[in-house]
Amino acid sequence: MKAKAADRVLKNLEAAAGNGLLDRRAFLRGGAALTAAMSGYASAAPLAEDPWSRAPGGTVPAYGTPSRFEKGVARTLSNPGGEARTHHARTPHQLLQGSTTPNGLHFVISHAGDPDIDPGAHRLAIHGLVRRPLVFTLDALARYPMVSRASFVECGGNSAPLFSPSPVQASVQALHGLASCAEWTGVMLSTLLEETGVDPKAKWLLAEGADAPHLSRSVPLAEALDDAMIALYQNGERLMPGNGYPMRLLLPGWEGNMNVKWLRRLKLVEAPAMSYYEARTYAPILPGGKAWQFYFLQEVKSFITHPSPGLELKGPGFYEISGIAYSGNGRISKVMVSADGGASWAQAALQEPVLAKAFTRFRIPWSWNGAPATLQSRAWDEAGNSQPTRAQIVALRGETAKPPPVTAFPSQHYNGPTSWAIEASGGVRHVYA
Amino acid sequence: MKAKAADRVLKNLEAAAGNGLLDRRAFLRGGAALTAAMSGYASAAPLAEDPWSRAPGGTVPAYGTPSRFEKGVARTLSNPGGEARTHHARTPHQLLQGSTTPNGLHFVISHAGDPDIDPGAHRLAIHGLVRRPLVFTLDALARYPMVSRASFVECGGNSAPLFSPSPVQASVQALHGLASCAEWTGVMLSTLLEETGVDPKAKWLLAEGADAPHLSRSVPLAEALDDAMIALYQNGERLMPGNGYPMRLLLPGWEGNMNVKWLRRLKLVEAPAMSYYEARTYAPILPGGKAWQFYFLQEVKSFITHPSPGLELKGPGFYEISGIAYSGNGRISKVMVSADGGASWAQAALQEPVLAKAFTRFRIPWSWNGAPATLQSRAWDEAGNSQPTRAQIVALRGETAKPPPVTAFPSQHYNGPTSWAIEASGGVRHVYA
């Protein structure tokens, strides 16, 4: 009966593509008939006086935390016992909305846990091929002109499960949870390099963290003079311990590990330092046997967060399909969504303001008829790039655990599409389509 | 000696107004000489290996919280013991940066503590002068088209200490901490009213919370059909308990208490309900004896957060003056800053993107010569409004605790300037200038 009601509504609305994708404006105009197709309604009877309406509530704390009913909205941890190996904490995109990642849920990769840094003792040194080496305290940095910008940060290994020959059954958090977005505030690196002066021989800088492994990466100086920032604040407050407190390098749109956290040193040099993390950890072997190094940009990408595995559909009818798109090249210009496995596509609405190198929320209304369906999204950026197919990526970089000529474990920079199969039961599965 | 160095630098830079205010672009171009005038520097010696660099760090938690060194970055509480009276929790603007208030530090006013609401049991009823009364669960709302927007929320009583006949010596948190800004995501109220239908006789709606006092306010229906939202998410995650979890009414730019938290009911009616909170609590008596009611808009306002009381200047030289501006009428168009008590003014840089009804961070560089100075800011919005003087506001609404013809306690909607006196010692005091 609900499916029939949905069909009737659909007839009055403008289809934007096959299998129930609707035009957003038509949907909003035609809204008056939607409830017929939706669950959870009843005529308004006098409201119950719930227990929380009958007695005073709890004391307002000095620092707020989410409701106890939201305990499940948490990062998944790869190393909850704190063993001597890398920690991963993944953002639960399927439980979030909008384009900001709250600080408690920003993804973290930490190769030796989060250092407990005393900000009064921490120093940032800029040295090497400079006219005048300088050491900055946090107090000194506070006196410089600051800037704020929204920027995503994404691990180069985000979405690695999609290199698997068959689709890994996991949530969007498990597949794509190593990307997050925040408003960062700090001092432009170019401002500090004006202070130190730059020797014309300098072409790179080596950025080093104060964590125990002293994670370090080489960065082309041109990028440092463009939009690199010494970030001090994250969504208004000081950086979280896992995101580099008290300061990190922010290279908007470049792969996560280059945005060196707990930053203590920038050494200007003539050539890449070939540090451990760029010569070994983030240098996968390509089909053919060459190492893939110094790939910086996080290319254009998108994925649907609602619905997604774990968010079952509750019967046929109207849903909003919603997700996240972003590109290290600049602004997102367009996101197309398909509900029939790529046979037809409709353009999603992009939530304003659409900002360069930041998460952009896309949304499109969908009338589900209750039959199996396959949802996909594909994003374009203002530089004209769009997401490649999975087949194109695999041809260049291989698949996980397939014998020669393919390498052992391609894991970096997957930016192809993600497809969700909607089952007749309302369940959502990961598929390749 | 430092003061002399600052003077030398200043000669090479372009003054934008009196007493050391500088042109921002000139400042950035001329940066190479600034360190001479700043403290906290030394040539880069080999960096110490601090304790946190010599051993693995802490385990990454499922939900991140600020460093233990940031315990002082907290809301100040008017009712920390949870007594049976109103709770106020104020945002520490002097310790934040950018334009986002992190969720843990968003201001809260709660007339009977924060209710501990089970989101599965909570309902929103829309009834009264509608074609079809409806009750919405959280699951039902999740299926509607959503929107996201940055919006400030400000208590009508924010800045009340500035009605005092003499300047209250307190931090910017104590004076202006009842305003915050977040990215809110939810369902437009107009979408839900299309579902219920609206009887043409309806001109207002009564919004009621599920807290123990059932705080309720009357809202003109025209506003509800414009940009009102049923907000479900705050900076990406579910609303904080103190900000209305699991849902609140968001009326961008309108006074805080009308943005009813823990929203459970919207009743469409012909005339204002004259509820307790609009007939008594938020209805101050004006000079002349009339009650001031149904004043909705938070008008254009600004204040300097850096420097401000508690943030002492550490000797003459360069500083960035920075603060927050916002208007319930739309975008901020201009912020002017004075360093000589209003004798001369320079235009501050506005951090992009400048969004309607949201915090806008303004910044301007300043060379302090070490002599006493008075800092002020004044904002304009795109509707052409600017901040009135304190004298203009007092003439209309009176001062605190002054005998007739003035009322007992004017406390609402102060949007005049705030002035900080910089003392030769570097201390910062609140003054009227």
PDB file of C-alpha atoms in Angstrom, chain B residues 154-409:
ATOM      1  CA  GLU B 154      22.712  34.952  20.621  1.00  0.00           C
ATOM      2  CA  CYS B 155      20.828  35.427  23.868  1.00  0.00           C
ATOM      3  CA  GLY B 156      18.827  38.678  23.932  1.00  0.00           C
ATOM      4  CA  GLY B 157      20.568  39.350  27.253  1.00  0.00           C
ATOM      5  CA  ASN B 158      24.084  38.961  25.889  1.00  0.00           C
ATOM      6  CA  SER B 159      26.275  41.996  26.692  1.00  0.00           C
ATOM      7  CA  ALA B 160      23.889  43.068  29.495  1.00  0.00           C
ATOM      8  CA  PRO B 161      26.805  44.294  31.674  1.00  0.00           C
ATOM      9  CA  LEU B 162      27.230  47.190  29.233  1.00  0.00           C
ATOM     10  CA  PHE B 163      24.017  48.743  30.580  1.00  0.00           C
ATOM     11  CA  SER B 164      25.939  49.379  33.805  1.00  0.00           C
ATOM     12  CA  PRO B 165      26.660  53.098  34.443  1.00  0.00           C
ATOM     13  CA  SER B 166      30.357  52.302  34.796  1.00  0.00           C
ATOM     14  CA  PRO B 167      32.336  49.721  32.834  1.00  0.00           C
ATOM     15  CA  VAL B 168      32.241  46.281  34.426  1.00  0.00           C
ATOM     16  CA  GLN B 169      35.753  44.856  34.653  1.00  0.00           C
ATOM     17  CA  ALA B 170      35.374  41.417  33.107  1.00  0.00           C
ATOM     18  CA  SER B 171      36.547  39.266  30.209  1.00  0.00           C
ATOM     19  CA  VAL B 172      34.954  39.232  26.760  1.00  0.00           C
ATOM     20  CA  GLN B 173      33.561  35.842  27.837  1.00  0.00           C
ATOM     21  CA  ALA B 174      31.708  37.458  30.769  1.00  0.00           C
ATOM     22  CA  LEU B 175      30.536  40.422  28.672  1.00  0.00           C
ATOM     23  CA  HIS B 176      29.696  38.768  25.330  1.00  0.00           C
ATOM     24  CA  GLY B 177      29.854  34.998  25.940  1.00  0.00           C
ATOM     25  CA  LEU B 178      26.143  34.357  25.319  1.00  0.00           C
ATOM     26  CA  ALA B 179      26.612  34.225  21.532  1.00  0.00           C
ATOM     27  CA  SER B 180      28.060  31.349  19.493  1.00  0.00           C
ATOM     28  CA  CYS B 181      28.071  30.119  15.902  1.00  0.00           C
ATOM     29  CA  ALA B 182      27.765  26.642  14.373  1.00  0.00           C
ATOM     30  CA  GLU B 183      26.876  24.825  11.163  1.00  0.00           C
ATOM     31  CA  TRP B 184      23.341  23.538  11.703  1.00  0.00           C
ATOM     32  CA  THR B 185      21.701  20.821   9.577  1.00  0.00           C
ATOM     33  CA  GLY B 186      18.059  19.876   9.599  1.00  0.00           C
ATOM     34  CA  VAL B 187      14.727  20.088   7.822  1.00  0.00           C
ATOM     35  CA  MET B 188      13.277  23.423   6.760  1.00  0.00           C
ATOM     36  CA  LEU B 189      10.151  24.156   8.758  1.00  0.00           C
ATOM     37  CA  SER B 190       8.481  25.247   5.515  1.00  0.00           C
ATOM     38  CA  THR B 191       8.874  21.666   4.224  1.00  0.00           C
ATOM     39  CA  LEU B 192       6.995  20.291   7.235  1.00  0.00           C
ATOM     40  CA  LEU B 193       4.310  22.966   6.994  1.00  0.00           C
ATOM     41  CA  GLU B 194       3.700  21.889   3.393  1.00  0.00           C
ATOM     42  CA  GLU B 195       3.017  18.457   4.836  1.00  0.00           C
ATOM     43  CA  THR B 196       0.522  19.666   7.443  1.00  0.00           C
ATOM     44  CA  GLY B 197      -0.975  22.409   5.298  1.00  0.00           C
ATOM     45  CA  VAL B 198      -1.604  25.832   6.834  1.00  0.00           C
ATOM     46  CA  ASP B 199      -5.023  27.309   7.591  1.00  0.00           C
ATOM     47  CA  PRO B 200      -5.111  30.853   6.110  1.00  0.00           C
ATOM     48  CA  LYS B 201      -6.166  32.171   9.523  1.00  0.00           C
ATOM     49  CA  ALA B 202      -2.831  31.139  11.042  1.00  0.00           C
ATOM     50  CA  LYS B 203      -0.510  34.116  11.589  1.00  0.00           C
ATOM     51  CA  TRP B 204       1.762  32.895  14.417  1.00  0.00           C
ATOM     52  CA  LEU B 205       3.076  29.656  15.778  1.00  0.00           C
ATOM     53  CA  LEU B 206       3.723  28.734  19.364  1.00  0.00           C
ATOM     54  CA  ALA B 207       6.933  26.747  19.765  1.00  0.00           C
ATOM     55  CA  GLU B 208       7.276  24.698  22.950  1.00  0.00           C
ATOM     56  CA  GLY B 209      10.197  22.752  24.412  1.00  0.00           C
ATOM     57  CA  ALA B 210      10.216  19.432  26.243  1.00  0.00           C
ATOM     58  CA  ASP B 211      12.258  20.833  29.139  1.00  0.00           C
ATOM     59  CA  ALA B 212      10.522  20.967  32.516  1.00  0.00           C
ATOM     60  CA  PRO B 213       9.418  24.630  32.196  1.00  0.00           C
ATOM     61  CA  HIS B 214       8.148  23.887  28.668  1.00  0.00           C
ATOM     62  CA  LEU B 215       9.684  27.155  27.509  1.00  0.00           C
ATOM     63  CA  SER B 216       7.463  28.516  24.743  1.00  0.00           C
ATOM     64  CA  ARG B 217       7.605  31.463  22.404  1.00  0.00           C
ATOM     65  CA  SER B 218       5.315  32.874  19.708  1.00  0.00           C
ATOM     66  CA  VAL B 219       6.880  33.252  16.262  1.00  0.00           C
ATOM     67  CA  PRO B 220       5.356  35.116  13.303  1.00  0.00           C
ATOM     68  CA  LEU B 221       4.436  32.568  10.651  1.00  0.00           C
ATOM     69  CA  ALA B 222       6.121  34.592   7.900  1.00  0.00           C
ATOM     70  CA  GLU B 223       9.481  33.916   9.575  1.00  0.00           C
ATOM     71  CA  ALA B 224       8.670  30.227   9.869  1.00  0.00           C
ATOM     72  CA  LEU B 225       8.015  30.100   6.137  1.00  0.00           C
ATOM     73  CA  ASP B 226      11.279  31.932   5.412  1.00  0.00           C
ATOM     74  CA  ASP B 227      14.442  30.421   6.856  1.00  0.00           C
ATOM     75  CA  ALA B 228      13.345  28.584  10.010  1.00  0.00           C
ATOM     76  CA  MET B 229      14.784  25.095  10.407  1.00  0.00           C
ATOM     77  CA  ILE B 230      14.171  22.094  12.634  1.00  0.00           C
ATOM     78  CA  ALA B 231      17.866  21.623  13.453  1.00  0.00           C
ATOM     79  CA  LEU B 232      19.068  18.089  14.136  1.00  0.00           C
ATOM     80  CA  TYR B 233      22.851  18.396  13.737  1.00  0.00           C
ATOM     81  CA  GLN B 234      25.403  20.901  15.080  1.00  0.00           C
ATOM     82  CA  ASN B 235      28.789  21.055  13.358  1.00  0.00           C
ATOM     83  CA  GLY B 236      28.105  17.657  11.800  1.00  0.00           C
ATOM     84  CA  GLU B 237      27.061  15.644  14.874  1.00  0.00           C
ATOM     85  CA  ARG B 238      23.740  15.517  16.723  1.00  0.00           C
ATOM     86  CA  LEU B 239      22.880  18.602  18.767  1.00  0.00           C
ATOM     87  CA  MET B 240      24.578  18.914  22.141  1.00  0.00           C
ATOM     88  CA  PRO B 241      22.263  18.254  25.136  1.00  0.00           C
ATOM     89  CA  GLY B 242      22.483  21.932  26.134  1.00  0.00           C
ATOM     90  CA  ASN B 243      21.680  23.101  22.602  1.00  0.00           C
ATOM     91  CA  GLY B 244      18.403  21.233  22.241  1.00  0.00           C
ATOM     92  CA  TYR B 245      19.148  17.536  21.632  1.00  0.00           C
ATOM     93  CA  PRO B 246      17.544  15.891  19.754  1.00  0.00           C
ATOM     94  CA  MET B 247      15.945  18.868  17.915  1.00  0.00           C
ATOM     95  CA  ARG B 248      15.529  22.609  18.189  1.00  0.00           C
ATOM     96  CA  LEU B 249      13.900  25.422  16.296  1.00  0.00           C
ATOM     97  CA  LEU B 250      16.522  27.516  14.508  1.00  0.00           C
ATOM     98  CA  LEU B 251      15.450  31.059  13.572  1.00  0.00           C
ATOM     99  CA  PRO B 252      18.643  32.470  12.071  1.00  0.00           C
ATOM    100  CA  GLY B 253      19.383  35.940  13.421  1.00  0.00           C
ATOM    101  CA  TRP B 254      16.550  36.021  15.939  1.00  0.00           C
ATOM    102  CA  GLU B 255      17.059  36.163  19.679  1.00  0.00           C
ATOM    103  CA  GLY B 256      18.276  33.007  21.320  1.00  0.00           C
ATOM    104  CA  ASN B 257      15.301  31.978  23.449  1.00  0.00           C
ATOM    105  CA  MET B 258      12.998  31.955  20.394  1.00  0.00           C
ATOM    106  CA  ASN B 259      15.194  29.217  18.904  1.00  0.00           C
ATOM    107  CA  VAL B 260      13.288  26.820  21.168  1.00  0.00           C
ATOM    108  CA  LYS B 261      15.406  23.881  22.288  1.00  0.00           C
ATOM    109  CA  TRP B 262      14.229  20.309  22.915  1.00  0.00           C
ATOM    110  CA  LEU B 263      11.380  21.240  20.566  1.00  0.00           C
ATOM    111  CA  ARG B 264       8.254  19.098  21.000  1.00  0.00           C
ATOM    112  CA  ARG B 265       5.379  21.138  19.655  1.00  0.00           C
ATOM    113  CA  LEU B 266       4.495  23.816  17.103  1.00  0.00           C
ATOM    114  CA  LYS B 267       0.931  25.081  17.348  1.00  0.00           C
ATOM    115  CA  LEU B 268      -0.307  27.386  14.593  1.00  0.00           C
ATOM    116  CA  VAL B 269      -2.420  30.182  16.050  1.00  0.00           C
ATOM    117  CA  GLU B 270      -3.964  33.529  15.102  1.00  0.00           C
ATOM    118  CA  ALA B 271      -2.207  35.730  17.665  1.00  0.00           C
ATOM    119  CA  PRO B 272       0.767  35.593  20.025  1.00  0.00           C
ATOM    120  CA  ALA B 273       0.166  33.307  22.983  1.00  0.00           C
ATOM    121  CA  MET B 274       1.618  35.803  25.517  1.00  0.00           C
ATOM    122  CA  SER B 275       3.510  32.963  27.139  1.00  0.00           C
ATOM    123  CA  TYR B 276       5.442  33.411  30.384  1.00  0.00           C
ATOM    124  CA  TYR B 277       8.746  33.783  28.596  1.00  0.00           C
ATOM    125  CA  GLU B 278       7.518  36.461  26.212  1.00  0.00           C
ATOM    126  CA  ALA B 279       5.162  38.269  28.600  1.00  0.00           C
ATOM    127  CA  ARG B 280       7.481  38.354  31.613  1.00  0.00           C
ATOM    128  CA  THR B 281      11.058  37.053  31.255  1.00  0.00           C
ATOM    129  CA  TYR B 282      11.891  38.600  27.906  1.00  0.00           C
ATOM    130  CA  ALA B 283       9.737  41.731  28.235  1.00  0.00           C
ATOM    131  CA  PRO B 284      11.825  44.420  29.956  1.00  0.00           C
ATOM    132  CA  ILE B 285      10.259  47.682  31.124  1.00  0.00           C
ATOM    133  CA  LEU B 286      11.484  50.686  29.139  1.00  0.00           C
ATOM    134  CA  PRO B 287      12.042  54.189  30.483  1.00  0.00           C
ATOM    135  CA  GLY B 288       8.486  55.543  30.507  1.00  0.00           C
ATOM    136  CA  GLY B 289       7.055  52.323  31.898  1.00  0.00           C
ATOM    137  CA  LYS B 290       6.003  50.361  28.817  1.00  0.00           C
ATOM    138  CA  ALA B 291       7.078  46.740  28.365  1.00  0.00           C
ATOM    139  CA  TRP B 292       9.308  46.013  25.370  1.00  0.00           C
ATOM    140  CA  GLN B 293       7.981  42.845  23.736  1.00  0.00           C
ATOM    141  CA  PHE B 294       8.419  40.900  20.537  1.00  0.00           C
ATOM    142  CA  TYR B 295      11.728  42.428  19.564  1.00  0.00           C
ATOM    143  CA  PHE B 296      13.114  39.604  17.465  1.00  0.00           C
ATOM    144  CA  LEU B 297      16.240  40.571  15.589  1.00  0.00           C
ATOM    145  CA  GLN B 298      19.755  40.450  16.961  1.00  0.00           C
ATOM    146  CA  GLU B 299      21.066  43.635  15.377  1.00  0.00           C
ATOM    147  CA  VAL B 300      24.545  44.210  13.948  1.00  0.00           C
ATOM    148  CA  LYS B 301      27.326  43.878  16.529  1.00  0.00           C
ATOM    149  CA  SER B 302      31.058  43.371  16.922  1.00  0.00           C
ATOM    150  CA  PHE B 303      33.682  43.055  19.619  1.00  0.00           C
ATOM    151  CA  ILE B 304      37.435  42.626  19.731  1.00  0.00           C
ATOM    152  CA  THR B 305      38.523  39.284  21.193  1.00  0.00           C
ATOM    153  CA  HIS B 306      42.314  39.674  20.750  1.00  0.00           C
ATOM    154  CA  PRO B 307      43.551  41.568  22.688  1.00  0.00           C
ATOM    155  CA  SER B 308      40.952  41.681  25.458  1.00  0.00           C
ATOM    156  CA  PRO B 309      40.965  41.577  29.269  1.00  0.00           C
ATOM    157  CA  GLY B 310      43.090  38.698  30.480  1.00  0.00           C
ATOM    158  CA  LEU B 311      45.242  38.650  27.343  1.00  0.00           C
ATOM    159  CA  GLU B 312      48.072  40.964  28.344  1.00  0.00           C
ATOM    160  CA  LEU B 313      50.330  42.461  25.672  1.00  0.00           C
ATOM    161  CA  LYS B 314      53.930  41.370  26.043  1.00  0.00           C
ATOM    162  CA  GLY B 315      55.759  44.579  25.262  1.00  0.00           C
ATOM    163  CA  PRO B 316      55.536  47.029  22.364  1.00  0.00           C
ATOM    164  CA  GLY B 317      55.585  45.813  18.786  1.00  0.00           C
ATOM    165  CA  PHE B 318      53.306  44.030  16.380  1.00  0.00           C
ATOM    166  CA  TYR B 319      49.984  42.419  17.237  1.00  0.00           C
ATOM    167  CA  GLU B 320      46.999  41.295  15.254  1.00  0.00           C
ATOM    168  CA  ILE B 321      43.753  42.845  16.467  1.00  0.00           C
ATOM    169  CA  SER B 322      40.982  40.340  15.817  1.00  0.00           C
ATOM    170  CA  GLY B 323      37.334  39.924  16.690  1.00  0.00           C
ATOM    171  CA  ILE B 324      33.870  38.776  15.736  1.00  0.00           C
ATOM    172  CA  ALA B 325      31.077  40.597  13.891  1.00  0.00           C
ATOM    173  CA  TYR B 326      27.548  39.422  13.046  1.00  0.00           C
ATOM    174  CA  SER B 327      24.067  40.663  12.217  1.00  0.00           C
ATOM    175  CA  GLY B 328      20.602  39.144  12.232  1.00  0.00           C
ATOM    176  CA  ASN B 329      19.926  41.194   9.103  1.00  0.00           C
ATOM    177  CA  GLY B 330      22.341  39.328   6.851  1.00  0.00           C
ATOM    178  CA  ARG B 331      26.005  39.591   5.912  1.00  0.00           C
ATOM    179  CA  ILE B 332      28.562  41.845   7.545  1.00  0.00           C
ATOM    180  CA  SER B 333      29.682  44.404   4.973  1.00  0.00           C
ATOM    181  CA  LYS B 334      32.395  46.301   6.864  1.00  0.00           C
ATOM    182  CA  VAL B 335      34.170  46.460  10.212  1.00  0.00           C
ATOM    183  CA  MET B 336      36.108  49.569  11.198  1.00  0.00           C
ATOM    184  CA  VAL B 337      38.683  49.510  14.011  1.00  0.00           C
ATOM    185  CA  SER B 338      40.113  52.407  16.016  1.00  0.00           C
ATOM    186  CA  ALA B 339      43.238  52.348  18.202  1.00  0.00           C
ATOM    187  CA  ASP B 340      42.834  55.919  19.469  1.00  0.00           C
ATOM    188  CA  GLY B 341      39.418  55.813  21.119  1.00  0.00           C
ATOM    189  CA  GLY B 342      37.477  56.690  17.991  1.00  0.00           C
ATOM    190  CA  ALA B 343      39.545  59.617  16.694  1.00  0.00           C
ATOM    191  CA  SER B 344      40.516  57.690  13.548  1.00  0.00           C
ATOM    192  CA  TRP B 345      39.377  54.428  11.980  1.00  0.00           C
ATOM    193  CA  ALA B 346      40.772  51.800   9.615  1.00  0.00           C
ATOM    194  CA  GLN B 347      38.919  49.052   7.774  1.00  0.00           C
ATOM    195  CA  ALA B 348      39.611  45.520   8.980  1.00  0.00           C
ATOM    196  CA  ALA B 349      39.944  42.474   6.714  1.00  0.00           C
ATOM    197  CA  LEU B 350      36.935  40.142   6.802  1.00  0.00           C
ATOM    198  CA  GLN B 351      37.674  36.416   6.674  1.00  0.00           C
ATOM    199  CA  GLU B 352      35.979  34.771   3.693  1.00  0.00           C
ATOM    200  CA  PRO B 353      33.454  33.267   3.274  1.00  0.00           C
ATOM    201  CA  VAL B 354      31.312  36.041   4.776  1.00  0.00           C
ATOM    202  CA  LEU B 355      27.971  34.304   5.403  1.00  0.00           C
ATOM    203  CA  ALA B 356      24.597  35.807   6.292  1.00  0.00           C
ATOM    204  CA  LYS B 357      23.655  35.652   9.985  1.00  0.00           C
ATOM    205  CA  ALA B 358      26.918  33.941  10.906  1.00  0.00           C
ATOM    206  CA  PHE B 359      30.044  34.989  12.789  1.00  0.00           C
ATOM    207  CA  THR B 360      32.537  36.871  10.615  1.00  0.00           C
ATOM    208  CA  ARG B 361      36.115  37.064  11.889  1.00  0.00           C
ATOM    209  CA  PHE B 362      37.770  40.453  11.320  1.00  0.00           C
ATOM    210  CA  ARG B 363      41.480  41.166  11.603  1.00  0.00           C
ATOM    211  CA  ILE B 364      43.834  44.134  11.331  1.00  0.00           C
ATOM    212  CA  PRO B 365      47.557  44.453  12.120  1.00  0.00           C
ATOM    213  CA  TRP B 366      48.659  46.884  14.790  1.00  0.00           C
ATOM    214  CA  SER B 367      52.009  48.262  15.859  1.00  0.00           C
ATOM    215  CA  TRP B 368      51.766  49.138  19.541  1.00  0.00           C
ATOM    216  CA  ASN B 369      54.187  51.869  20.610  1.00  0.00           C
ATOM    217  CA  GLY B 370      53.892  51.010  24.301  1.00  0.00           C
ATOM    218  CA  ALA B 371      51.790  54.049  25.282  1.00  0.00           C
ATOM    219  CA  PRO B 372      48.202  53.767  26.579  1.00  0.00           C
ATOM    220  CA  ALA B 373      45.728  53.191  23.736  1.00  0.00           C
ATOM    221  CA  THR B 374      41.995  52.548  23.344  1.00  0.00           C
ATOM    222  CA  LEU B 375      40.737  49.882  20.933  1.00  0.00           C
ATOM    223  CA  GLN B 376      37.210  49.779  19.508  1.00  0.00           C
ATOM    224  CA  SER B 377      35.395  48.084  16.627  1.00  0.00           C
ATOM    225  CA  ARG B 378      32.243  49.059  14.746  1.00  0.00           C
ATOM    226  CA  ALA B 379      30.409  46.836  12.253  1.00  0.00           C
ATOM    227  CA  TRP B 380      28.044  47.468   9.341  1.00  0.00           C
ATOM    228  CA  ASP B 381      25.712  44.921   7.729  1.00  0.00           C
ATOM    229  CA  GLU B 382      24.542  44.560   4.138  1.00  0.00           C
ATOM    230  CA  ALA B 383      21.187  46.123   5.039  1.00  0.00           C
ATOM    231  CA  GLY B 384      23.067  49.350   5.833  1.00  0.00           C
ATOM    232  CA  ASN B 385      22.783  49.141   9.623  1.00  0.00           C
ATOM    233  CA  SER B 386      25.685  49.956  11.889  1.00  0.00           C
ATOM    234  CA  GLN B 387      26.210  49.690  15.617  1.00  0.00           C
ATOM    235  CA  PRO B 388      24.694  52.596  17.576  1.00  0.00           C
ATOM    236  CA  THR B 389      26.672  54.364  20.288  1.00  0.00           C
ATOM    237  CA  ARG B 390      26.245  53.312  23.890  1.00  0.00           C
ATOM    238  CA  ALA B 391      24.685  56.738  24.625  1.00  0.00           C
ATOM    239  CA  GLN B 392      22.002  56.153  21.975  1.00  0.00           C
ATOM    240  CA  ILE B 393      21.086  52.776  23.458  1.00  0.00           C
ATOM    241  CA  VAL B 394      20.987  54.116  27.029  1.00  0.00           C
ATOM    242  CA  ALA B 395      18.754  57.000  25.961  1.00  0.00           C
ATOM    243  CA  LEU B 396      16.200  54.520  24.624  1.00  0.00           C
ATOM    244  CA  ARG B 397      16.437  51.799  27.237  1.00  0.00           C
ATOM    245  CA  GLY B 398      18.045  53.190  30.370  1.00  0.00           C
ATOM    246  CA  GLU B 399      20.947  52.126  32.532  1.00  0.00           C
ATOM    247  CA  THR B 400      21.158  49.493  35.204  1.00  0.00           C
ATOM    248  CA  ALA B 401      20.214  50.534  38.748  1.00  0.00           C
ATOM    249  CA  LYS B 402      19.638  54.191  38.045  1.00  0.00           C
ATOM    250  CA  PRO B 403      16.615  55.796  39.745  1.00  0.00           C
ATOM    251  CA  PRO B 404      13.500  57.021  37.828  1.00  0.00           C
ATOM    252  CA  PRO B 405      12.549  57.590  35.132  1.00  0.00           C
ATOM    253  CA  VAL B 406      14.714  54.602  34.328  1.00  0.00           C
ATOM    254  CA  THR B 407      13.608  51.033  34.951  1.00  0.00           C
ATOM    255  CA  ALA B 408      15.259  48.589  37.298  1.00  0.00           C
ATOM    256  CA  PHE B 409      17.295  46.442  34.998  1.00  0.00           C
TER     257      PHE B 409
END
